[in-house]
Amino acid sequence: MRRPLLYLDVDGPLNPYAAKPERRPQGYTTHRLAPEGWLARHPVEDRARLRPLRVWLNPEHGACLRELSDVYDLVWATTWGRDANTLIAPVLGLPDLPVVDWPGMFDAGPEGTFWKTRHVLAHAAGRPFAWVDDELGDADRAFVAARHPGSALLHRVDARHGLRPTDFAALKAFAHALTGSAEPGPDVPL
């Protein structure tokens, strides 16, 4: 059996952008980053005047994700695209990961789904997968359940908090349920 995929969004799960702006969440560090896709959406005559994005990242998430890479194939599923490998991965201590290429972004999804859903489903191509994102809902779960032959966990993460130990535990439990191995204990290092 092929290993399941773990699709990772940046904004929300890894960067809790919806937290109070004056209150960086505990364990996170502040970074000023300018991904190419973001720059392209903000054309400015003089790019030096465009302020980079404030991004909060928790370096401990890298250890948790590396641990999950023992049971998952990690894949970026983010609007950051390939910039996730050059700007986010080094902070978290992650290697370059495959990236879901979006044929179009921010267009309406079918049947009330999030715009990424059909593209993640196509990328998975029947493989079991877990997906962490802050935009997932019941319509996405129903869409995937009706069209995906493999197991799937669509795990919504609160963009005010980012990934937490309970989220990592749910991802571990899902992977271990697929393989029939004993569920791991609560040794998530966060």
PDB file of C-alpha atoms in Angstrom:
ATOM      1  CA  MET A   1       0.000   0.000   0.000  1.00  0.00           C
ATOM      2  CA  ARG A   2       1.296   3.449  -0.897  1.00  0.00           C
ATOM      3  CA  ARG A   3       1.773   5.846   1.983  1.00  0.00           C
ATOM      4  CA  PRO A   4      -0.907   8.480   2.466  1.00  0.00           C
ATOM      5  CA  LEU A   5      -0.303  12.061   1.427  1.00  0.00           C
ATOM      6  CA  LEU A   6      -0.406  14.941   3.901  1.00  0.00           C
ATOM      7  CA  TYR A   7      -1.408  18.209   2.237  1.00  0.00           C
ATOM      8  CA  LEU A   8      -0.167  21.293   4.095  1.00  0.00           C
ATOM      9  CA  ASP A   9      -1.565  24.783   3.852  1.00  0.00           C
ATOM     10  CA  VAL A  10       0.629  27.621   5.173  1.00  0.00           C
ATOM     11  CA  ASP A  11      -1.723  30.452   6.150  1.00  0.00           C
ATOM     12  CA  GLY A  12      -3.928  29.238   8.969  1.00  0.00           C
ATOM     13  CA  PRO A  13      -2.292  25.927   9.952  1.00  0.00           C
ATOM     14  CA  LEU A  14       1.361  27.036  10.025  1.00  0.00           C
ATOM     15  CA  ASN A  15       0.890  30.820  10.109  1.00  0.00           C
ATOM     16  CA  PRO A  16      -1.972  31.699  12.498  1.00  0.00           C
ATOM     17  CA  TYR A  17      -2.676  34.926  10.636  1.00  0.00           C
ATOM     18  CA  ALA A  18      -6.062  35.441  12.328  1.00  0.00           C
ATOM     19  CA  ALA A  19      -4.562  35.729  15.827  1.00  0.00           C
ATOM     20  CA  LYS A  20      -4.728  39.182  17.360  1.00  0.00           C
ATOM     21  CA  PRO A  21      -2.133  41.237  15.451  1.00  0.00           C
ATOM     22  CA  GLU A  22      -0.559  42.635  18.602  1.00  0.00           C
ATOM     23  CA  ARG A  23      -0.330  39.235  20.282  1.00  0.00           C
ATOM     24  CA  ARG A  24       1.993  36.712  18.646  1.00  0.00           C
ATOM     25  CA  PRO A  25       1.007  33.186  19.727  1.00  0.00           C
ATOM     26  CA  GLN A  26       3.333  31.468  22.191  1.00  0.00           C
ATOM     27  CA  GLY A  27       6.144  29.488  20.548  1.00  0.00           C
ATOM     28  CA  TYR A  28       5.931  31.412  17.257  1.00  0.00           C
ATOM     29  CA  THR A  29       8.581  33.653  15.732  1.00  0.00           C
ATOM     30  CA  THR A  30       7.904  36.623  13.458  1.00  0.00           C
ATOM     31  CA  HIS A  31       9.177  36.682   9.880  1.00  0.00           C
ATOM     32  CA  ARG A  32       8.770  39.295   7.145  1.00  0.00           C
ATOM     33  CA  LEU A  33       8.379  37.432   3.853  1.00  0.00           C
ATOM     34  CA  ALA A  34       7.467  38.407   0.309  1.00  0.00           C
ATOM     35  CA  PRO A  35       6.328  35.383  -1.715  1.00  0.00           C
ATOM     36  CA  GLU A  36       6.299  35.838  -5.481  1.00  0.00           C
ATOM     37  CA  GLY A  37       2.569  35.117  -5.772  1.00  0.00           C
ATOM     38  CA  TRP A  38       1.793  37.828  -3.236  1.00  0.00           C
ATOM     39  CA  LEU A  39       4.070  40.313  -4.993  1.00  0.00           C
ATOM     40  CA  ALA A  40       2.370  39.553  -8.310  1.00  0.00           C
ATOM     41  CA  ARG A  41      -1.036  40.393  -6.806  1.00  0.00           C
ATOM     42  CA  HIS A  42       0.262  43.762  -5.589  1.00  0.00           C
ATOM     43  CA  PRO A  43       1.899  45.471  -8.549  1.00  0.00           C
ATOM     44  CA  VAL A  44       3.751  48.538  -7.429  1.00  0.00           C
ATOM     45  CA  GLU A  45       5.970  50.856  -9.424  1.00  0.00           C
ATOM     46  CA  ASP A  46       8.614  50.711  -6.727  1.00  0.00           C
ATOM     47  CA  ARG A  47       8.640  47.288  -5.039  1.00  0.00           C
ATOM     48  CA  ALA A  48      10.764  48.701  -2.210  1.00  0.00           C
ATOM     49  CA  ARG A  49       7.663  50.494  -0.922  1.00  0.00           C
ATOM     50  CA  LEU A  50       5.672  47.256  -0.646  1.00  0.00           C
ATOM     51  CA  ARG A  51       5.960  45.957   2.901  1.00  0.00           C
ATOM     52  CA  PRO A  52       6.535  42.179   3.215  1.00  0.00           C
ATOM     53  CA  LEU A  53       3.943  40.001   4.891  1.00  0.00           C
ATOM     54  CA  ARG A  54       4.136  39.408   8.632  1.00  0.00           C
ATOM     55  CA  VAL A  55       4.243  35.640   9.056  1.00  0.00           C
ATOM     56  CA  TRP A  56       4.266  33.786  12.376  1.00  0.00           C
ATOM     57  CA  LEU A  57       5.890  30.349  12.330  1.00  0.00           C
ATOM     58  CA  ASN A  58       6.485  27.876  15.127  1.00  0.00           C
ATOM     59  CA  PRO A  59       9.847  26.123  14.615  1.00  0.00           C
ATOM     60  CA  GLU A  60       8.587  23.163  16.697  1.00  0.00           C
ATOM     61  CA  HIS A  61       6.085  22.423  13.935  1.00  0.00           C
ATOM     62  CA  GLY A  62       9.027  21.340  11.819  1.00  0.00           C
ATOM     63  CA  ALA A  63       9.879  18.522  14.246  1.00  0.00           C
ATOM     64  CA  CYS A  64       6.241  17.431  14.343  1.00  0.00           C
ATOM     65  CA  LEU A  65       6.005  17.422  10.548  1.00  0.00           C
ATOM     66  CA  ARG A  66       9.303  15.534  10.177  1.00  0.00           C
ATOM     67  CA  GLU A  67       7.898  12.928  12.562  1.00  0.00           C
ATOM     68  CA  LEU A  68       4.736  12.695  10.466  1.00  0.00           C
ATOM     69  CA  SER A  69       6.895  12.207   7.371  1.00  0.00           C
ATOM     70  CA  ASP A  70       7.611   8.728   8.761  1.00  0.00           C
ATOM     71  CA  VAL A  71       4.008   7.798   7.874  1.00  0.00           C
ATOM     72  CA  TYR A  72       3.012  10.405   5.239  1.00  0.00           C
ATOM     73  CA  ASP A  73       4.378  11.893   2.039  1.00  0.00           C
ATOM     74  CA  LEU A  74       4.212  15.632   2.748  1.00  0.00           C
ATOM     75  CA  VAL A  75       2.959  17.982   0.014  1.00  0.00           C
ATOM     76  CA  TRP A  76       2.456  21.752   0.017  1.00  0.00           C
ATOM     77  CA  ALA A  77      -1.168  22.682  -0.799  1.00  0.00           C
ATOM     78  CA  THR A  78      -0.862  26.432  -0.403  1.00  0.00           C
ATOM     79  CA  THR A  79      -1.109  29.630  -2.390  1.00  0.00           C
ATOM     80  CA  TRP A  80       2.540  30.113  -1.456  1.00  0.00           C
ATOM     81  CA  GLY A  81       3.301  27.507  -4.130  1.00  0.00           C
ATOM     82  CA  ARG A  82       7.008  26.832  -4.589  1.00  0.00           C
ATOM     83  CA  ASP A  83       7.798  29.774  -2.299  1.00  0.00           C
ATOM     84  CA  ALA A  84       6.814  27.484   0.585  1.00  0.00           C
ATOM     85  CA  ASN A  85      10.021  25.544  -0.125  1.00  0.00           C
ATOM     86  CA  THR A  86      12.238  28.632  -0.214  1.00  0.00           C
ATOM     87  CA  LEU A  87      10.604  30.757   2.513  1.00  0.00           C
ATOM     88  CA  ILE A  88       8.717  28.460   4.923  1.00  0.00           C
ATOM     89  CA  ALA A  89      10.556  25.112   4.812  1.00  0.00           C
ATOM     90  CA  PRO A  90      13.952  26.515   5.946  1.00  0.00           C
ATOM     91  CA  VAL A  91      12.389  28.116   9.044  1.00  0.00           C
ATOM     92  CA  LEU A  92      10.728  24.812   9.959  1.00  0.00           C
ATOM     93  CA  GLY A  93      13.708  22.641   9.033  1.00  0.00           C
ATOM     94  CA  LEU A  94      11.799  20.837   6.290  1.00  0.00           C
ATOM     95  CA  PRO A  95      13.255  19.574   3.025  1.00  0.00           C
ATOM     96  CA  ASP A  96      11.874  20.678  -0.323  1.00  0.00           C
ATOM     97  CA  LEU A  97       8.423  19.152  -0.695  1.00  0.00           C
ATOM     98  CA  PRO A  98       6.266  18.531  -3.751  1.00  0.00           C
ATOM     99  CA  VAL A  99       3.763  21.305  -4.462  1.00  0.00           C
ATOM    100  CA  VAL A 100       0.186  21.159  -5.716  1.00  0.00           C
ATOM    101  CA  ASP A 101       0.122  23.381  -8.808  1.00  0.00           C
ATOM    102  CA  TRP A 102      -3.145  25.289  -8.997  1.00  0.00           C
ATOM    103  CA  PRO A 103      -4.581  25.613 -12.513  1.00  0.00           C
ATOM    104  CA  GLY A 104      -6.529  28.605 -11.202  1.00  0.00           C
ATOM    105  CA  MET A 105      -6.789  30.224  -7.809  1.00  0.00           C
ATOM    106  CA  PHE A 106      -9.653  31.716  -5.858  1.00  0.00           C
ATOM    107  CA  ASP A 107     -12.372  30.695  -8.320  1.00  0.00           C
ATOM    108  CA  ALA A 108     -15.621  29.225  -7.021  1.00  0.00           C
ATOM    109  CA  GLY A 109     -15.472  25.527  -6.247  1.00  0.00           C
ATOM    110  CA  PRO A 110     -18.193  23.131  -7.392  1.00  0.00           C
ATOM    111  CA  GLU A 111     -21.122  22.418  -5.073  1.00  0.00           C
ATOM    112  CA  GLY A 112     -20.113  25.122  -2.604  1.00  0.00           C
ATOM    113  CA  THR A 113     -16.643  23.682  -1.988  1.00  0.00           C
ATOM    114  CA  PHE A 114     -13.456  25.547  -1.221  1.00  0.00           C
ATOM    115  CA  TRP A 115     -11.617  26.432  -4.460  1.00  0.00           C
ATOM    116  CA  LYS A 116      -8.670  24.107  -3.614  1.00  0.00           C
ATOM    117  CA  THR A 117     -10.757  20.985  -2.985  1.00  0.00           C
ATOM    118  CA  ARG A 118     -11.161  19.662  -6.526  1.00  0.00           C
ATOM    119  CA  HIS A 119      -7.471  20.280  -7.240  1.00  0.00           C
ATOM    120  CA  VAL A 120      -6.295  18.442  -4.110  1.00  0.00           C
ATOM    121  CA  LEU A 121      -8.612  15.579  -5.018  1.00  0.00           C
ATOM    122  CA  ALA A 122      -7.162  15.416  -8.546  1.00  0.00           C
ATOM    123  CA  HIS A 123      -3.610  15.534  -7.177  1.00  0.00           C
ATOM    124  CA  ALA A 124      -4.315  12.685  -4.741  1.00  0.00           C
ATOM    125  CA  ALA A 125      -5.457  10.522  -7.676  1.00  0.00           C
ATOM    126  CA  GLY A 126      -7.115   7.959  -5.411  1.00  0.00           C
ATOM    127  CA  ARG A 127      -4.365   7.781  -2.789  1.00  0.00           C
ATOM    128  CA  PRO A 128      -5.382   8.098   0.852  1.00  0.00           C
ATOM    129  CA  PHE A 129      -4.682  11.568   2.198  1.00  0.00           C
ATOM    130  CA  ALA A 130      -5.008  13.982   5.069  1.00  0.00           C
ATOM    131  CA  TRP A 131      -5.293  17.707   4.455  1.00  0.00           C
ATOM    132  CA  VAL A 132      -4.872  20.544   6.955  1.00  0.00           C
ATOM    133  CA  ASP A 133      -6.374  23.886   5.984  1.00  0.00           C
ATOM    134  CA  ASP A 134      -8.378  26.633   7.662  1.00  0.00           C
ATOM    135  CA  GLU A 135     -10.979  26.842   4.872  1.00  0.00           C
ATOM    136  CA  LEU A 136     -12.412  23.308   4.955  1.00  0.00           C
ATOM    137  CA  GLY A 137     -16.069  22.603   5.671  1.00  0.00           C
ATOM    138  CA  ASP A 138     -18.884  20.104   5.350  1.00  0.00           C
ATOM    139  CA  ALA A 139     -19.329  20.707   1.600  1.00  0.00           C
ATOM    140  CA  ASP A 140     -15.674  19.757   1.037  1.00  0.00           C
ATOM    141  CA  ARG A 141     -15.996  16.599   3.124  1.00  0.00           C
ATOM    142  CA  ALA A 142     -19.145  15.541   1.248  1.00  0.00           C
ATOM    143  CA  PHE A 143     -17.541  16.282  -2.130  1.00  0.00           C
ATOM    144  CA  VAL A 144     -14.466  14.198  -1.302  1.00  0.00           C
ATOM    145  CA  ALA A 145     -16.510  11.351   0.215  1.00  0.00           C
ATOM    146  CA  ALA A 146     -18.588  11.096  -2.976  1.00  0.00           C
ATOM    147  CA  ARG A 147     -15.629  11.200  -5.391  1.00  0.00           C
ATOM    148  CA  HIS A 148     -12.534   9.806  -3.703  1.00  0.00           C
ATOM    149  CA  PRO A 149     -12.064   6.028  -3.526  1.00  0.00           C
ATOM    150  CA  GLY A 150      -9.381   6.194  -0.821  1.00  0.00           C
ATOM    151  CA  SER A 151      -9.562   7.252   2.806  1.00  0.00           C
ATOM    152  CA  ALA A 152      -9.401  10.989   3.415  1.00  0.00           C
ATOM    153  CA  LEU A 153      -9.168  13.235   6.451  1.00  0.00           C
ATOM    154  CA  LEU A 154     -10.044  16.875   5.816  1.00  0.00           C
ATOM    155  CA  HIS A 155      -8.874  18.514   9.017  1.00  0.00           C
ATOM    156  CA  ARG A 156      -9.858  22.134   9.589  1.00  0.00           C
ATOM    157  CA  VAL A 157      -7.387  24.184  11.621  1.00  0.00           C
ATOM    158  CA  ASP A 158      -8.416  27.374  13.412  1.00  0.00           C
ATOM    159  CA  ALA A 159      -6.461  30.245  11.809  1.00  0.00           C
ATOM    160  CA  ARG A 160      -6.356  32.052  15.166  1.00  0.00           C
ATOM    161  CA  HIS A 161      -4.293  29.260  16.733  1.00  0.00           C
ATOM    162  CA  GLY A 162      -2.550  27.295  13.973  1.00  0.00           C
ATOM    163  CA  LEU A 163      -1.673  23.643  14.370  1.00  0.00           C
ATOM    164  CA  ARG A 164      -1.859  22.385  17.944  1.00  0.00           C
ATOM    165  CA  PRO A 165      -0.874  19.105  19.607  1.00  0.00           C
ATOM    166  CA  THR A 166      -4.408  17.739  19.160  1.00  0.00           C
ATOM    167  CA  ASP A 167      -4.160  18.370  15.403  1.00  0.00           C
ATOM    168  CA  PHE A 168      -0.890  16.454  15.157  1.00  0.00           C
ATOM    169  CA  ALA A 169      -2.393  13.645  17.248  1.00  0.00           C
ATOM    170  CA  ALA A 170      -5.387  13.424  14.875  1.00  0.00           C
ATOM    171  CA  LEU A 171      -3.048  13.215  11.876  1.00  0.00           C
ATOM    172  CA  LYS A 172      -1.014  10.467  13.533  1.00  0.00           C
ATOM    173  CA  ALA A 173      -4.129   8.524  14.485  1.00  0.00           C
ATOM    174  CA  PHE A 174      -5.487   8.715  10.929  1.00  0.00           C
ATOM    175  CA  ALA A 175      -2.228   7.418   9.427  1.00  0.00           C
ATOM    176  CA  HIS A 176      -1.972   4.607  11.944  1.00  0.00           C
ATOM    177  CA  ALA A 177      -5.606   3.621  11.355  1.00  0.00           C
ATOM    178  CA  LEU A 178      -4.808   3.237   7.656  1.00  0.00           C
ATOM    179  CA  THR A 179      -1.961   0.848   8.342  1.00  0.00           C
ATOM    180  CA  GLY A 180      -3.698  -0.990  11.172  1.00  0.00           C
ATOM    181  CA  SER A 181      -0.745  -0.307  13.464  1.00  0.00           C
ATOM    182  CA  ALA A 182      -1.174   0.610  17.096  1.00  0.00           C
ATOM    183  CA  GLU A 183      -2.086   4.219  17.629  1.00  0.00           C
ATOM    184  CA  PRO A 184       0.885   6.196  18.924  1.00  0.00           C
ATOM    185  CA  GLY A 185       0.879   7.679  22.382  1.00  0.00           C
ATOM    186  CA  PRO A 186       0.609  11.394  23.110  1.00  0.00           C
ATOM    187  CA  ASP A 187       4.319  12.037  22.482  1.00  0.00           C
ATOM    188  CA  VAL A 188       3.755  15.008  20.187  1.00  0.00           C
ATOM    189  CA  PRO A 189       6.571  17.459  21.013  1.00  0.00           C
ATOM    190  CA  LEU A 190       4.481  20.614  21.277  1.00  0.00           C
TER     191      LEU A 190
END
